[in-house]
Coordinates of C-alpha atoms in Angstrom, one line a residue:
X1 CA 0.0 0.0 0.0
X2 CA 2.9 2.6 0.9
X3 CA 4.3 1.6 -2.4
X4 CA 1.0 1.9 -4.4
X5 CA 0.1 5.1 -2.4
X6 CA 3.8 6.4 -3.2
X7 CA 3.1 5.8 -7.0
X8 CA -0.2 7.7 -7.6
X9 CA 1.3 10.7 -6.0
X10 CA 4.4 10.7 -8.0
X11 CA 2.3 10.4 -10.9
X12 CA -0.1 13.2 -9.4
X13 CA 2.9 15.3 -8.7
X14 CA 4.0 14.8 -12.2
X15 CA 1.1 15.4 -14.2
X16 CA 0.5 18.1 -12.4
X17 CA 4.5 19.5 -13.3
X18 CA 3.4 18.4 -16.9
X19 CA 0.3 20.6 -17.1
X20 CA 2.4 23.5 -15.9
X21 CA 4.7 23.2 -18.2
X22 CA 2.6 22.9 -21.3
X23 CA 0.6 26.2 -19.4
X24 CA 4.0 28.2 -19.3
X25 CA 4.6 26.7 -23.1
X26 CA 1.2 28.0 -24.7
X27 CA 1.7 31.2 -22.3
X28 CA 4.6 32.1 -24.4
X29 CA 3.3 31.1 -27.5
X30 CA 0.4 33.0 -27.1
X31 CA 3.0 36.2 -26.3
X32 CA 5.4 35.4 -28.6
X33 CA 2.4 35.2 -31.7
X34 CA 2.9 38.3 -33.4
X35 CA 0.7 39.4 -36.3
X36 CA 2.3 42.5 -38.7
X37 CA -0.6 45.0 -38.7
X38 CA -1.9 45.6 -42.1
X39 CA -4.2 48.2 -43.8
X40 CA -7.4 47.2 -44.8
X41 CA -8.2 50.3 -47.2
X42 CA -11.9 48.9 -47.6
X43 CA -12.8 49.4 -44.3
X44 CA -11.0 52.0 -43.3
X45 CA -13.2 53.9 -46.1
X46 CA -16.0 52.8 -44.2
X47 CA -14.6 54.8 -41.1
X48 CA -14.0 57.9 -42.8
X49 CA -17.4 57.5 -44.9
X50 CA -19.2 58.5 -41.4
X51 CA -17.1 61.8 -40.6
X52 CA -19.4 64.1 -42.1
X53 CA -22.3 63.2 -41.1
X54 CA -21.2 63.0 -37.2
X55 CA -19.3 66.4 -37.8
X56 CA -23.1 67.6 -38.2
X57 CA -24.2 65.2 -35.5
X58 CA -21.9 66.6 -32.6
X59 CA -22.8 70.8 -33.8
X60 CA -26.6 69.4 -33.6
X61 CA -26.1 67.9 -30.0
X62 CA -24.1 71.0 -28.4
X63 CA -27.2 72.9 -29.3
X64 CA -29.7 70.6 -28.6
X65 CA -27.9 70.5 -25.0
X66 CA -27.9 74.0 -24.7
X67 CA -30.9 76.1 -22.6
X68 CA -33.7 76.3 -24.8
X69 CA -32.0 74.4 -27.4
X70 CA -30.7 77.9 -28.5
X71 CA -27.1 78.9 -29.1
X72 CA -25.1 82.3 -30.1
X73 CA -23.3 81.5 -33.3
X74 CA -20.5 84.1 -31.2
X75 CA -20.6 81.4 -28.6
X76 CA -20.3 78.1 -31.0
X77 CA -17.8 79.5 -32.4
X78 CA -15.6 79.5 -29.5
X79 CA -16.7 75.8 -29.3
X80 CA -15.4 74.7 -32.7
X81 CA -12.0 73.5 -31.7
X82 CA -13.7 71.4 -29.1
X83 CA -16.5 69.9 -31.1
X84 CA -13.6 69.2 -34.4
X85 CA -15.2 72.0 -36.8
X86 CA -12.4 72.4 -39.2
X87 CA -14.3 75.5 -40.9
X88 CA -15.9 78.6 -39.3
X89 CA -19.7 78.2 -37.7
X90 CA -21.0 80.9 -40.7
X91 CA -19.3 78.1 -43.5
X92 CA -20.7 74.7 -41.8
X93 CA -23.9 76.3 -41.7
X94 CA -23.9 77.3 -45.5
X95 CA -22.5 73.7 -46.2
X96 CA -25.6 72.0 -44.4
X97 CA -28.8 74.4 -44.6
X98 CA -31.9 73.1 -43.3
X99 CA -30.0 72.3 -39.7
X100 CA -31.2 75.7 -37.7
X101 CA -32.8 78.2 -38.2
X102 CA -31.3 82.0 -37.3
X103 CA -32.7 84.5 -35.9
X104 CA -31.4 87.9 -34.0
X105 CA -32.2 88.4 -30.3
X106 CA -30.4 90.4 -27.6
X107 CA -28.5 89.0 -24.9
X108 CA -29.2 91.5 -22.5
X109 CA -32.8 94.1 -22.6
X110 CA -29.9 96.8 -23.5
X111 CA -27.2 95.0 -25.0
X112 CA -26.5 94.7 -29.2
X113 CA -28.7 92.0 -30.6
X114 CA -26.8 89.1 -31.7
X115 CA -27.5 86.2 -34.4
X116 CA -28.8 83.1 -32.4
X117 CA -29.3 79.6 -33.9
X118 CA -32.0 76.9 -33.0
X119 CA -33.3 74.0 -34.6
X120 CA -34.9 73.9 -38.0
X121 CA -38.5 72.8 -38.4
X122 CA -37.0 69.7 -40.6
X123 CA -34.9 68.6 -37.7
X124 CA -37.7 68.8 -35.2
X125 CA -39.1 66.6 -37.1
X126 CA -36.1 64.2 -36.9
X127 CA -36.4 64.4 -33.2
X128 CA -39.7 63.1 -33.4
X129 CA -38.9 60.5 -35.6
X130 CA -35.7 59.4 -33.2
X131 CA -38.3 59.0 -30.4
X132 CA -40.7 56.8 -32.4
X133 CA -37.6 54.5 -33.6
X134 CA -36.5 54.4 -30.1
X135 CA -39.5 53.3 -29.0
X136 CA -40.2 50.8 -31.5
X137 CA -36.8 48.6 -31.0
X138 CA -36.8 49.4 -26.8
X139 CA -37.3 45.7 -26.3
X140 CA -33.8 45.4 -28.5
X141 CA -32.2 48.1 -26.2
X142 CA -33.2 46.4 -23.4
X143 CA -31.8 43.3 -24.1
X144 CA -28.2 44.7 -25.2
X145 CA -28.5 46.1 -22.1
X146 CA -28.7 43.2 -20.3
X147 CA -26.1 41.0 -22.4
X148 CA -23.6 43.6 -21.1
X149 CA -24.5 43.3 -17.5
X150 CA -24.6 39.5 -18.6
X151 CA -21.1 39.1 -19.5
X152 CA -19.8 41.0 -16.8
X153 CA -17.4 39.7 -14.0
X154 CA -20.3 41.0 -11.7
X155 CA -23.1 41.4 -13.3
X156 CA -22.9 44.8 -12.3
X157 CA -21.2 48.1 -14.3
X158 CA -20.6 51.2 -13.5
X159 CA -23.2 53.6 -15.1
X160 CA -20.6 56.5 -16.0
X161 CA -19.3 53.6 -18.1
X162 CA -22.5 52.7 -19.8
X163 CA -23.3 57.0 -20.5
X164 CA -19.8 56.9 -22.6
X165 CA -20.6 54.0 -24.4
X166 CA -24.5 54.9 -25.5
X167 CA -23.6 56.3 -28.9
X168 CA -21.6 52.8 -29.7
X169 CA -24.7 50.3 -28.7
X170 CA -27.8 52.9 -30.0
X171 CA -28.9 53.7 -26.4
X172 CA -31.1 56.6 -25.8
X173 CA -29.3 59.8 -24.0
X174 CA -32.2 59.2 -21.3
X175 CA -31.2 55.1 -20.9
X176 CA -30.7 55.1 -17.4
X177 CA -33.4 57.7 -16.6
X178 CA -36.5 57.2 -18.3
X179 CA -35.9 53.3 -19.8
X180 CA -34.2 51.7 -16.8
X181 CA -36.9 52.2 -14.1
X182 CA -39.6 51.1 -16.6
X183 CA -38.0 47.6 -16.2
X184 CA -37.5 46.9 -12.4
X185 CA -37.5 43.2 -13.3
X186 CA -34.3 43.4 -15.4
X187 CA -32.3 46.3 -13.0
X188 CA -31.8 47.9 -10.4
X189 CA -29.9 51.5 -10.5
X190 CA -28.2 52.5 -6.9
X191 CA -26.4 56.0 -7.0
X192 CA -27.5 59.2 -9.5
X193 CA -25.6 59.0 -13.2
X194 CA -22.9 61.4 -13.2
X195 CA -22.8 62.5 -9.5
X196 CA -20.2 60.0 -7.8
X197 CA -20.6 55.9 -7.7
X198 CA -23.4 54.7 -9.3
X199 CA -24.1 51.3 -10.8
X200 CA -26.6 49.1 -13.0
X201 CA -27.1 45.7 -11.5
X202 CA -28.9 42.7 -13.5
X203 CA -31.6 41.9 -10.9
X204 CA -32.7 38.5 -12.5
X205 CA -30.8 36.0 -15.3
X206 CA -32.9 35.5 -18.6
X207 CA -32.1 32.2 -20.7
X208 CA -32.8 34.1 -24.0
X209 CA -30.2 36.3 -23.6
X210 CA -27.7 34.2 -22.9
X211 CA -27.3 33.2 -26.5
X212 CA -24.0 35.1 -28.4
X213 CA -24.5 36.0 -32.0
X214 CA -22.2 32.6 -33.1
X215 CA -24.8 30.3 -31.1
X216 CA -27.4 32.2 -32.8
X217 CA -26.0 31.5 -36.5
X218 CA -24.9 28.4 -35.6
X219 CA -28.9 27.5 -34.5
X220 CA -30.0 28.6 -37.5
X221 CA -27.8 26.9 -39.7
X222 CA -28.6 23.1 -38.0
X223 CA -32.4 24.5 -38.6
X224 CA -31.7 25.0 -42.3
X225 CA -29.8 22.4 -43.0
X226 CA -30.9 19.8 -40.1
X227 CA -27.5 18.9 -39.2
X228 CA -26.4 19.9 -36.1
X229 CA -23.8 22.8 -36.7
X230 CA -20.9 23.5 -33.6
X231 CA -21.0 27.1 -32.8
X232 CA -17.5 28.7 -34.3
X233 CA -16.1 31.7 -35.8
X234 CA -15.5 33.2 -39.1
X235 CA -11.9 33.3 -39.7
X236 CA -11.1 34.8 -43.1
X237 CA -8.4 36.7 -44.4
X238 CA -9.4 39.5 -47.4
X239 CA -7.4 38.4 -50.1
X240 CA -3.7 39.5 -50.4
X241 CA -3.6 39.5 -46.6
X242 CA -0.9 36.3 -45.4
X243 CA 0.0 35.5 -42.2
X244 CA 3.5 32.9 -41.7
X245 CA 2.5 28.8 -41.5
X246 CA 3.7 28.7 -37.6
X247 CA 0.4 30.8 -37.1
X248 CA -1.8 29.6 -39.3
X249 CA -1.2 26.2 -37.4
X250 CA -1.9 28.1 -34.2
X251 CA -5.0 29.3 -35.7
X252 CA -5.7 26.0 -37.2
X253 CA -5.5 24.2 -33.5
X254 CA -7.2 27.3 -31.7
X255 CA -10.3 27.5 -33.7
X256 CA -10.4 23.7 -32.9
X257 CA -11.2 24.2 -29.4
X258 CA -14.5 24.4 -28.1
X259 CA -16.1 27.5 -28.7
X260 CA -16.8 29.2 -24.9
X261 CA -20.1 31.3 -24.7
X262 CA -19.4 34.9 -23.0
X263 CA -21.9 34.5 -20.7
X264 CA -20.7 31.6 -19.3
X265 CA -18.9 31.6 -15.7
X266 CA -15.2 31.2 -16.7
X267 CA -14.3 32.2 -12.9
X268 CA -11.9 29.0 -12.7
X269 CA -10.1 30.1 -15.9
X270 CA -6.5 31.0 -16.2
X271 CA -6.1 34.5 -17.3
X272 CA -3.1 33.3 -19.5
X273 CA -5.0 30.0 -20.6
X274 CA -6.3 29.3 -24.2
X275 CA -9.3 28.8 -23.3
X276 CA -9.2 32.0 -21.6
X277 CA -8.2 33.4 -24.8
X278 CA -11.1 31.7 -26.9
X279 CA -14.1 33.1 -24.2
X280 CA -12.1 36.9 -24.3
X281 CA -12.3 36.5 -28.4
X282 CA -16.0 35.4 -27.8
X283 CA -17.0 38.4 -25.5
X284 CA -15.6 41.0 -28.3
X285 CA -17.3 39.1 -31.0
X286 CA -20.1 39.9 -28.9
X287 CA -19.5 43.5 -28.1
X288 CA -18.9 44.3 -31.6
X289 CA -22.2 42.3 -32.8
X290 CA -23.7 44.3 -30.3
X291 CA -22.7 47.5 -31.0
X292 CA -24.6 49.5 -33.9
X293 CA -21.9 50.0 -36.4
X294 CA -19.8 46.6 -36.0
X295 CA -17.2 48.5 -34.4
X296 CA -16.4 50.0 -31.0
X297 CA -13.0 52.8 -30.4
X298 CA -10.3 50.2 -28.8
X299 CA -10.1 52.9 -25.6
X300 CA -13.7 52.5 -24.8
X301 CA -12.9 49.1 -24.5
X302 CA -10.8 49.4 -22.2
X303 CA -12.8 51.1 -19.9
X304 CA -14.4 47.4 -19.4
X305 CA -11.0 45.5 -19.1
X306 CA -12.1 44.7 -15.4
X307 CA -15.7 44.1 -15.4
X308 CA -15.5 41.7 -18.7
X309 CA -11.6 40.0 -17.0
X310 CA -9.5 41.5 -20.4
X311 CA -6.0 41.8 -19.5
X312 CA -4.1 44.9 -19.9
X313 CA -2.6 43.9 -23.2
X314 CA -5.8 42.8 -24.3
X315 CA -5.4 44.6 -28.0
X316 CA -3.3 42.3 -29.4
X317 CA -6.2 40.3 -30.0
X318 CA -7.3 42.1 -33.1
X319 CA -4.3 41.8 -34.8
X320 CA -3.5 38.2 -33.3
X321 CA -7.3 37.3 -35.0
X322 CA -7.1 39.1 -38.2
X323 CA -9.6 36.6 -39.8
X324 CA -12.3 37.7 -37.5
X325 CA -11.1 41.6 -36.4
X326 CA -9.4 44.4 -38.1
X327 CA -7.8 47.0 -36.0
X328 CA -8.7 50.6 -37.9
X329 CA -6.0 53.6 -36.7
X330 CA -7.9 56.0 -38.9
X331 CA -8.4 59.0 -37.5
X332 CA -5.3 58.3 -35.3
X333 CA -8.3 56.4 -32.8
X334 CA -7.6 52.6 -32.7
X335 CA -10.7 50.9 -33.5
X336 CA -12.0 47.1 -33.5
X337 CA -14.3 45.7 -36.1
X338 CA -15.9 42.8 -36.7
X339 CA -14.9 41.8 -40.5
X340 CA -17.9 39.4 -41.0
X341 CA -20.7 42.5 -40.6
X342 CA -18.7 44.0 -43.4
X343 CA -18.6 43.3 -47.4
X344 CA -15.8 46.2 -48.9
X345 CA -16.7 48.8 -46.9
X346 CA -20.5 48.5 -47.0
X347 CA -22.1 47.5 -43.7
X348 CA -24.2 44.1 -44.2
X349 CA -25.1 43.5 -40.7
X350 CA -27.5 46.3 -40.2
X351 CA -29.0 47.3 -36.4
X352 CA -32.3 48.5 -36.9
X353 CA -31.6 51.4 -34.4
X354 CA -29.2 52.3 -37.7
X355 CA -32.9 53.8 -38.9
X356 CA -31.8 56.8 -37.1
X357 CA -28.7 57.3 -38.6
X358 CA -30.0 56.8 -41.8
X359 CA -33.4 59.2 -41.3
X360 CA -30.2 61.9 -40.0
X361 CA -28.3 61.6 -43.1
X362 CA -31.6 62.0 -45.6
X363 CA -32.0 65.1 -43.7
X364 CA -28.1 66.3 -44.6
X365 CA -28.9 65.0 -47.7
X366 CA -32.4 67.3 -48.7
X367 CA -30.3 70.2 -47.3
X368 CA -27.4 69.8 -49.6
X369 CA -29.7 69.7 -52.3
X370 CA -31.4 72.7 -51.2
X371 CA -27.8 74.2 -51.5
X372 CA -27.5 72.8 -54.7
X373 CA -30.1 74.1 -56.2
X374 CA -29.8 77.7 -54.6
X375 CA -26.0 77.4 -56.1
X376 CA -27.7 76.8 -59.5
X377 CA -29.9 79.5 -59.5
X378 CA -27.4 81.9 -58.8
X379 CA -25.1 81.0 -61.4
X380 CA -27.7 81.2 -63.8
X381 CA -29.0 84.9 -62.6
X382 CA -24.8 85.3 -62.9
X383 CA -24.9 84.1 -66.6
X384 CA -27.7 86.2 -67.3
X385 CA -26.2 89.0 -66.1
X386 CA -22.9 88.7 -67.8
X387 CA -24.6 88.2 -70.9
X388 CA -27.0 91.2 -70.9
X389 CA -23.9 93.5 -70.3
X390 CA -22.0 91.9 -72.9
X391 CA -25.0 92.7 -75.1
X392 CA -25.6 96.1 -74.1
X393 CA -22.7 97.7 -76.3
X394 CA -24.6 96.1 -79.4
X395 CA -27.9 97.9 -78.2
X396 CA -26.2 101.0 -77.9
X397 CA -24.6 100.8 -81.3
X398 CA -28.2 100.0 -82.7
X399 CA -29.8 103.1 -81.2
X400 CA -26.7 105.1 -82.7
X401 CA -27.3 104.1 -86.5
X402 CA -30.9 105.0 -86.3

């Protein structure tokens, strides 16, 4: 018996050394994998596609935030270097008519009266139609909402955090003031947004949310088809993009392991582990399937590298993945995005909250053509004139002879 018991525990003792050392080999694989970063022009285009119509988005928010919803153009003008404007208030607002309207107004009973801007009947209207889409996909809102308390560490996240990130996952600006307490039976809210420590906290687990977008597809597929497909990713390269054999083996054996849901409890996970590195693949995946344009700034990430367990040097990941990521520096902002929402640089995975965006840029759109055509009119009045003074030395020669 001493013998026997002797035996297992040297075996024990070395399986256990064994295990360790194929941990400390994989941990210095996994660190010593390093993917060249490489342009992907198609959709970076997609990136810079959006700058001019959230230039107009960020002027129409600092007035819409203002008192009144009424500005100075003396006093957005001081705000241009803040808000990006690269041209002077007077130009942006000759660029994009049908924004505000002006008006003049004094400051003061006795002071000068000064040009003042507020919003245009046609963006009103906008507004209106933002509230109705809002309202129509709140039970989508609601359950983004939930997925990220879901795949928190927690289960709970700070709510400063989830004000920054609103414009990335379509949230309302009134999320956690109007929408949350309507739903008592998904949160609960402790501390006021934006005055010290305060924090959503998922008050009860639902099943149906629990599901990442890869279970989803890969559900669908086994409907379709009828045989039962294993939830994976998509790992594809856009053509002319290589990476050496040694890691496409690594990517070969990785995508081999079982896929890890990010809503499952990986609390007994290794930080350094590969499975460790398959569920923190899996929660981006999610974030970025979540998120209404397929893409989320790498430093709002961040903010989340303790509530969602992402290590410090966490974006590597998107260039270590390049089949399934692309890491954007346009704009000099490191961005993530998801490669399968995209085809070129069109967006195929449309987020119905995208409704607003697109209702936003139909309005830009009926103003530039109201410039358009104003443009056109004076040319011609231009052309007319130049041509009746180049015929008025004719007349007067005509008038001489008779």
């Amino acid at each position: 018996m001493l013998f026997r018991s002797f035996t297992l525990s040297s075996h024990a003792a070395s399986l256990r050394n064994f295990e360790l050392e194929c941990r400390i080999q994989f941990t210095a694989s996994i660190s010593s994998l390093k993917v060249a970063w490489r342009k992907d022009t198609k959709l970076d285009e997609a990136i810079e596609n959006d700058k001019q119509w959230r230039l107009c988005a960020r002027v129409v928010k600092e007035v819409l935030n203002e008192p009144g919803r009424v500005i100075s153009l003396r006093y957005l003008e001081k705000r241009r270097e803040r808000l990006r404007l690269p041209v002077t208030v007077k130009t942006f607002l000759a660029r994009n008519p049908g924004l505000f309207d002006t008006y003049s107004d004094r400051i003061r009973p006795k002071s000068d009266s000064v040009r003042f801007l507020r919003p245009s009947d046609r963006l009103r209207q906008f507004l209106e139609e933002e509230k109705r889409i809002y309202l129509e996909n709140e039970p989508l809102i609601v359950s983004k909402l939930c997925k990220l308390l879901m795949m928190s560490k927690n289960k709970v996240i700070s709510a400063d955090k989830l004000i920054e990130v609103k414009r990335e996952f379509g949230f309302p600006n009134d999320v956690l003031v109007n929408l949350v307490p309507k739903y008592p039976e998904h949160f609960r809210l402790s501390g006021a947004p934006g005055e010290g420590k305060s924090f959503l906290e998922l008050v009860s687990w639902n099943a149906d949310y629990a599901k990442s977008a890869i279970e989803q597809r890969a559900e669908e597929e086994s409907r379709l088809t009828g045989i039962r497909t294993r939830p994976s990713f998509n790992w594809k390269l856009p053509s002319g993009f290589f990476i050496k054999k040694e890691m496409r083996e690594w990517v070969r054996d990785w995508l081999e392991l079982p896929y890890i849901s990010p809503y499952a409890d990986v609390s007994d996970l290794e930080q350094s582990s590969r499975e460790m590195e398959k569920r923190n693949v899996g929660v981006f995946h999610e974030l970025l399937s979540l998120s209404i344009y397929k893409r989320v700034p790498i430093p709002i990430l961040g903010k989340f590298c303790e509530d969602y367990r992402f290590s410090n040097a966490f974006s590597s990941v998107f260039t270590r993945h390049s089949g399934i990521f692309y890491m954007s520096l346009k704009g000099g902002i490191q961005t993530a995005m998801l490669r399968e929402s995209y085809k070129g640089q069109e967006l195929i995975d449309r987020d119905p909250l995208l409704e607003i965006k697109d209702k936003f840029v139909e309005l830009l759109a009926e103003g530039h053509r109201q410039r358009a055509e104003q443009l056109r009119l004076q040319r011609e009045k231009i052309q007319k004139d130049m041509e009746l003074i180049a015929n008025e030395p004719n007349q007067i020669k005509i008038g001489e002879t008779n």
